[in-house]
Coordinates of C-alpha atoms in Angstrom, one line a residue:
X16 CA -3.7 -5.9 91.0
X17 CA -0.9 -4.8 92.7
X18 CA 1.2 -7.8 91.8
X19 CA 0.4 -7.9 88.2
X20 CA 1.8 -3.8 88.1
X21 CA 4.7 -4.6 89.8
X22 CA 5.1 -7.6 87.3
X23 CA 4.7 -5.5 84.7
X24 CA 6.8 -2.8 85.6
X25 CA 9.8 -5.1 86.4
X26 CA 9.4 -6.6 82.6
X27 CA 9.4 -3.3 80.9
X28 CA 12.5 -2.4 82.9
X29 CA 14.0 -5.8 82.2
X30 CA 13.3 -5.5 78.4
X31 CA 15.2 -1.9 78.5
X32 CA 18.2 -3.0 80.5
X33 CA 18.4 -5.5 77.7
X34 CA 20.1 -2.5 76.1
X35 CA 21.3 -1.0 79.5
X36 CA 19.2 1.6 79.3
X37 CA 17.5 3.0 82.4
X38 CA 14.3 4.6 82.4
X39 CA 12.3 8.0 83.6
X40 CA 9.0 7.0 85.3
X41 CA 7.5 8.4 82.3
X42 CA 9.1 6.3 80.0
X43 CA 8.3 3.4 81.9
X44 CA 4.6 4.2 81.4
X45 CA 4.6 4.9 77.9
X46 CA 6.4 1.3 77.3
X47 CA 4.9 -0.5 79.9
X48 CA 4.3 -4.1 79.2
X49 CA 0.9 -5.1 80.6
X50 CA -1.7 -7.4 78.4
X51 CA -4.4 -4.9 80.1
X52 CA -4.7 -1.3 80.6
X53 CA -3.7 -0.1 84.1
X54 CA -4.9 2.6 85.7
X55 CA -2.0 5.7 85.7
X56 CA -2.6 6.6 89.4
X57 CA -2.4 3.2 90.5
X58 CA 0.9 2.3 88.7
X59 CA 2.9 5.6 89.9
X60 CA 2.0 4.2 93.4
X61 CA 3.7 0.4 92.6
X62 CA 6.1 2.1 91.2
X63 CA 6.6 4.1 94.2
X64 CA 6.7 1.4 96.2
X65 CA 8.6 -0.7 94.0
X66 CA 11.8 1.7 93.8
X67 CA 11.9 1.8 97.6
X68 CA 13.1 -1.4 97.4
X69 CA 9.8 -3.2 98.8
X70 CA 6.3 -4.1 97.6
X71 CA 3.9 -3.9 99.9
X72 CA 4.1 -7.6 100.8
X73 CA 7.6 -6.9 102.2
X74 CA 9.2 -8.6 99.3
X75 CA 12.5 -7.0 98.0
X76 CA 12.1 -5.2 94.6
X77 CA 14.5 -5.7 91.9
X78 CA 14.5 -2.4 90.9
X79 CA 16.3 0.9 92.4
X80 CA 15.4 4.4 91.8
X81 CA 18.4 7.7 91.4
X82 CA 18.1 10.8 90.6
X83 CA 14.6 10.5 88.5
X84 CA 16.3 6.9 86.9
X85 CA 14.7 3.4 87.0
X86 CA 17.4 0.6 86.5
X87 CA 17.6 -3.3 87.7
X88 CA 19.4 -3.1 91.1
X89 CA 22.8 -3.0 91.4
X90 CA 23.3 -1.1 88.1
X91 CA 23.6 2.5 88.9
X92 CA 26.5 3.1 86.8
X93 CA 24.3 2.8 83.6
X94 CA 22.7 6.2 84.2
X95 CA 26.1 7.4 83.5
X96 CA 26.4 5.6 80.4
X97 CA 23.1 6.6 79.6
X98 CA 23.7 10.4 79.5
X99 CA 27.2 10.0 77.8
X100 CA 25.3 8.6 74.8
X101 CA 22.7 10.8 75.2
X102 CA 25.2 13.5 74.2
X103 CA 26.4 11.7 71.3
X104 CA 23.2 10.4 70.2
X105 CA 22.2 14.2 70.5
X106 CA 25.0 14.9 67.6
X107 CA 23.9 12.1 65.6
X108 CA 20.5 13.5 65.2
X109 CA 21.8 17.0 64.2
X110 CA 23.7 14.9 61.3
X111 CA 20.7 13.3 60.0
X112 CA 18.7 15.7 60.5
X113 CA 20.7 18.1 58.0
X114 CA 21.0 15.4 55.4
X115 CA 17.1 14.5 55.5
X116 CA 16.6 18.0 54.1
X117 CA 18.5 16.6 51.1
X118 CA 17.0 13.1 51.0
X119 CA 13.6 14.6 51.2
X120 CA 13.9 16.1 47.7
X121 CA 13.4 12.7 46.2
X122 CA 9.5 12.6 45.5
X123 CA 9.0 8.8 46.5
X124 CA 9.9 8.9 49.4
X125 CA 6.8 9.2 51.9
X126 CA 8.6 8.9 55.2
X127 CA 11.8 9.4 56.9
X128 CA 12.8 8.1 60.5
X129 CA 15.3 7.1 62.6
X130 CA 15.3 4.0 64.3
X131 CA 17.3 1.8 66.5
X132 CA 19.4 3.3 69.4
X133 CA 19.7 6.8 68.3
X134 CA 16.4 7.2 68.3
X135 CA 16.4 6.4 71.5
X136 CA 19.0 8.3 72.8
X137 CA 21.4 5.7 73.7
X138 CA 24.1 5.5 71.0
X139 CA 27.7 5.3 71.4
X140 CA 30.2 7.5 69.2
X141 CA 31.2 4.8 67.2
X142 CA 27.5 3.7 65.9
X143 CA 26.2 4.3 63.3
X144 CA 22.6 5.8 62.0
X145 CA 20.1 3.3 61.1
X146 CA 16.7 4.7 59.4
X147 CA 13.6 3.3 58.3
X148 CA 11.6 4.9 54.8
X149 CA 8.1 4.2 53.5
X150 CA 8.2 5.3 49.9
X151 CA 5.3 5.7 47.0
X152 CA 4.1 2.1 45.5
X153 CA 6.1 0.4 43.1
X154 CA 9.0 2.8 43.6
X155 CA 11.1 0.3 46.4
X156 CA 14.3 -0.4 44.3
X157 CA 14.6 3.5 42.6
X158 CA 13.8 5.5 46.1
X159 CA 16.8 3.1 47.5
X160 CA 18.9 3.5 44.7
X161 CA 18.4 7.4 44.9
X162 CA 19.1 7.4 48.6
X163 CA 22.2 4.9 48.3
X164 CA 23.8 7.7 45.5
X165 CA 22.9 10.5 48.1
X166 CA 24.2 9.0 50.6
X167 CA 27.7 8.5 49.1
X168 CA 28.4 11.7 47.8
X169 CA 27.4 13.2 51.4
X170 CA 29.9 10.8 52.3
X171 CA 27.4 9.3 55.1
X172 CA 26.4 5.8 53.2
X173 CA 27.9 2.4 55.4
X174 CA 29.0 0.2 53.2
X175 CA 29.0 -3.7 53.3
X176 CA 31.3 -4.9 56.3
X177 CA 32.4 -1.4 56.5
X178 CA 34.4 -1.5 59.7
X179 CA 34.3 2.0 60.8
X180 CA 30.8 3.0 60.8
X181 CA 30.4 6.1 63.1
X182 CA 28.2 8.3 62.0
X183 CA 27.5 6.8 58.9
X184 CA 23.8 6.0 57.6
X185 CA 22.4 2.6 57.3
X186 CA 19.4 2.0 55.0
X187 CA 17.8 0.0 57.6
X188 CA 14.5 -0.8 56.3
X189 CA 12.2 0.5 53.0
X190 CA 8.6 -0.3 52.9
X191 CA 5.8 -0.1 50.3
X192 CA 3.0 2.2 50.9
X193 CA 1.2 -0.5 49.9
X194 CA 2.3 -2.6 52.8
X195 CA 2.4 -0.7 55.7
X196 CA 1.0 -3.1 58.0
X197 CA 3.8 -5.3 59.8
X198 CA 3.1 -9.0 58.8
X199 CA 1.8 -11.3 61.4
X200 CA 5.7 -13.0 62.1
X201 CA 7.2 -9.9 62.4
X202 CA 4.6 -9.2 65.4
X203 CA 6.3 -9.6 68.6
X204 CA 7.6 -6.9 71.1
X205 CA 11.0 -6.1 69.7
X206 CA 9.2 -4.3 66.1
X207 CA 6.5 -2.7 68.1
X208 CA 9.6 -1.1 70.7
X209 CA 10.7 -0.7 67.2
X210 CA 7.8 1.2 66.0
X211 CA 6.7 3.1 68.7
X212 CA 10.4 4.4 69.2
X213 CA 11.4 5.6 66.0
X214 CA 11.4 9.4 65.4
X215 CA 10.2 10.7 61.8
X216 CA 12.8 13.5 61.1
X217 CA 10.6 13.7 57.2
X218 CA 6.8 13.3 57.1
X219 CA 5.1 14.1 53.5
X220 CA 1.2 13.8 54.1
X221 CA 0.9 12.4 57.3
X222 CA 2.4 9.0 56.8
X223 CA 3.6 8.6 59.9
X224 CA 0.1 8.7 61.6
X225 CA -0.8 6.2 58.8
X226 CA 1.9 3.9 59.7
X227 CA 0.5 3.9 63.1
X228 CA -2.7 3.3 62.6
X229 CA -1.6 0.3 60.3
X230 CA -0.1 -1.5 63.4
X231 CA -2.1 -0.6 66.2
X232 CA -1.4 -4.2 67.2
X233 CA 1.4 -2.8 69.3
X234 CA -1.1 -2.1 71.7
X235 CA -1.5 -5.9 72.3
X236 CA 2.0 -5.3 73.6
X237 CA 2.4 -1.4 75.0
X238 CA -1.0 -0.1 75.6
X239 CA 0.0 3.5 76.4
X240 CA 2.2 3.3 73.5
X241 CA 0.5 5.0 71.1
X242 CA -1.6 8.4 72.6
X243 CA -3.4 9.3 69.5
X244 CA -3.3 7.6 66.2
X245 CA -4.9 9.5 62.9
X246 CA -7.3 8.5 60.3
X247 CA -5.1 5.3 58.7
X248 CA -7.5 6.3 55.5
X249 CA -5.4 9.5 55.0
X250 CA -5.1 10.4 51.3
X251 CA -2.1 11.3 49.4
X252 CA -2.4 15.2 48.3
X253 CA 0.6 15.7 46.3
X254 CA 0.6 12.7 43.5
X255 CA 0.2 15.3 40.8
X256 CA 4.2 15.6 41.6
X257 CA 5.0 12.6 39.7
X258 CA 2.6 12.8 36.5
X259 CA 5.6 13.9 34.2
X260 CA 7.4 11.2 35.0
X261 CA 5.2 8.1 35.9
X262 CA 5.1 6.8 32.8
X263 CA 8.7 5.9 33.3
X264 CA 9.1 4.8 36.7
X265 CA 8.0 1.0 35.9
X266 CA 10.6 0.2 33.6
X267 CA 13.4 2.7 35.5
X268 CA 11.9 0.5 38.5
X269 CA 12.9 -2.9 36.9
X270 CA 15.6 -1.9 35.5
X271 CA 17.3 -0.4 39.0
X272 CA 15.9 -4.0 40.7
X273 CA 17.6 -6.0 38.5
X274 CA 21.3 -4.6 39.3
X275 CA 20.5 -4.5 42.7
X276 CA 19.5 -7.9 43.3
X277 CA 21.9 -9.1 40.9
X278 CA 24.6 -7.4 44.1
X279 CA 22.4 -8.5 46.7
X280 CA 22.7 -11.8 45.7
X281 CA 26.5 -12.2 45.9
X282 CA 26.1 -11.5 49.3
X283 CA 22.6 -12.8 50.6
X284 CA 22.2 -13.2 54.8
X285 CA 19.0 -12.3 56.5
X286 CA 18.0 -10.0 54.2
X287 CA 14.4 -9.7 54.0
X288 CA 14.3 -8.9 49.7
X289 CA 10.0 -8.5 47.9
X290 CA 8.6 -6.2 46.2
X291 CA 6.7 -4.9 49.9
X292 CA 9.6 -4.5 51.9
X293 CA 13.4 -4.7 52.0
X294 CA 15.2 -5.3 55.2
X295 CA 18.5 -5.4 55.9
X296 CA 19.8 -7.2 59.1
X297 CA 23.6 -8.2 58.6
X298 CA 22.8 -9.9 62.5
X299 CA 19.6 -10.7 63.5
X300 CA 19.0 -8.5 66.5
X301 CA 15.3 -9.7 66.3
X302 CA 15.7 -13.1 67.6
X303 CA 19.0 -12.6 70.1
X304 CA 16.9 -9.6 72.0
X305 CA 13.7 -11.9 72.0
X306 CA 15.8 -14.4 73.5
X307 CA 17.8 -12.7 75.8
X308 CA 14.5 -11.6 77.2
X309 CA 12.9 -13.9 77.6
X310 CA 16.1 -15.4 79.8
X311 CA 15.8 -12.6 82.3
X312 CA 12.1 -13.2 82.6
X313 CA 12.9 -17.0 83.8
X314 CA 15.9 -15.3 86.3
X315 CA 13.2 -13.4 88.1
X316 CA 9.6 -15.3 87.0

């Protein structure tokens, strides 16, 4: 048993260092990578063990231990890094928190969070904000025009191959409430760190907990991701909000979609463009991370 926590451990920190990131032993925990739920005492003994430099089979450990930081041996000076973009990540979050009091006046829009590194703490100045919204049904290509407009008189909206992009906000991902469940491709351990790390700065009704409970399969992946996860029947309380004007949201709707992907179109990459979801991934982090993973896996077996 001991082996396969130590295995475990050593993947979750190799995943983070991906993004040089070291951890807190609490952090580790809550992202562990194990196929089977392990027992808490038993894994803050391996890791005891395994930040000493040693497993209890005398074998060296790759992983060293400072000041309450796990990181892949030999890089200490990450912690470093890591607190410096704590700071500005720290900044970033009192931005965006400010202007989600503004974006949360539009009344399609469900869900606000942050995702990517500054959700994590672990931004650099020069980064910009990425976010993730779930928004009422068949109200995708109006909530993201209203956001977009928002956005750009606040200043804060990144533009297409906009080369300075600090601090500004990019509309990572919109999702039908429809559709909250991540499709069966899109499965895989970089959207559930994805998932489980974002931080919802705007909740209306819950829908964070009923996000969660729509992709509980993250737990295939990080069983102590998730501590408690709400009734994914929650109802919506407020849709009298919209009577006055849902008789004219299908053809505003279509009308807004049509200049939109008439734009989108010019320029089409790896966006992911339906009715359910728009993504947009100028780079496809996805796949590289995946990859780059699974390469430090087959350095250490």
């Amino acid at each position: 048993m001991e082996s396969k926590i130590r295995q475990s451990i050593l993947k979750t920190v190799l995943y983070s260092d991906i993004f040089e990131y070291p951890l807190t032993a609490q952090q580790i925990w809550k992202y562990l990578i194990t196929e089977e739920k392990i027992n808490r005492e038993d894994f803050e003994k391996v890791l005891k063990i395994s930040a000493k430099g040693r497993s209890s089979s005398g074998r060296k450990s790759p992983i060293e231990e400072k000041d309450g930081w796990y990181f892949i041996s030999g890089k200490e000076k990450l912690i470093k890094k890591r607190l410096r973009r704590r700071k500005e990540s720290t900044k970033k979050l009192e931005m965006i928190n400010e202007i989600s009091s503004t974006l949360s006046a539009i009344p399609t829009i469900l869900l606000l969070g942050v995702s990517g590194g500054v959700s994590l703490y672990n931004a650099e100045r020069k980064d910009d904000v990425d976010i993730f919204v779930i928004v009422r049904k068949n109200t995708i290509w109006v909530t993201r025009m209203a956001i977009i407009l928002l956005l750009m008189i606040r200043g804060k909206y990144r533009r297409r191959l906009q080369k300075n992009v600090a601090d500004k906000i990019c509309l990572n991902m919109l999702i039908d409430e429809k559709k909250l469940a991540f499709s069966q491709e899109r499965q895989d351990l970089y959207t559930a760190h994805e998932i489980v790390q974002m931080k919802p700065i705007f909740n209306r009704n819950k829908y964070y907990e009923k996000f969660l409970g729509q992709n509980t399969w993250v737990l295939d992946f990080m069983p102590n991701a998730l501590e408690k996860i709400k009734d994914k029947r929650l109802k919506i309380k407020d849709r009298k909000k919209l009577s006055a004007t849902a008789y004219l949201l299908p053809a505003v709707e279509f009308l807004v979609k049509e200049i939109q992907l008439w734009y989108i179109k010019r320029h089409m990459s790896r966006e992911t463009v339906s009715g359910e979801m728009l993504a947009f991934h100028p780079f496809d982090y996805r796949k590289a991370v995946m990859r780059n993973w699974q390469r430090r896996l087959s350095k250490y077996e």
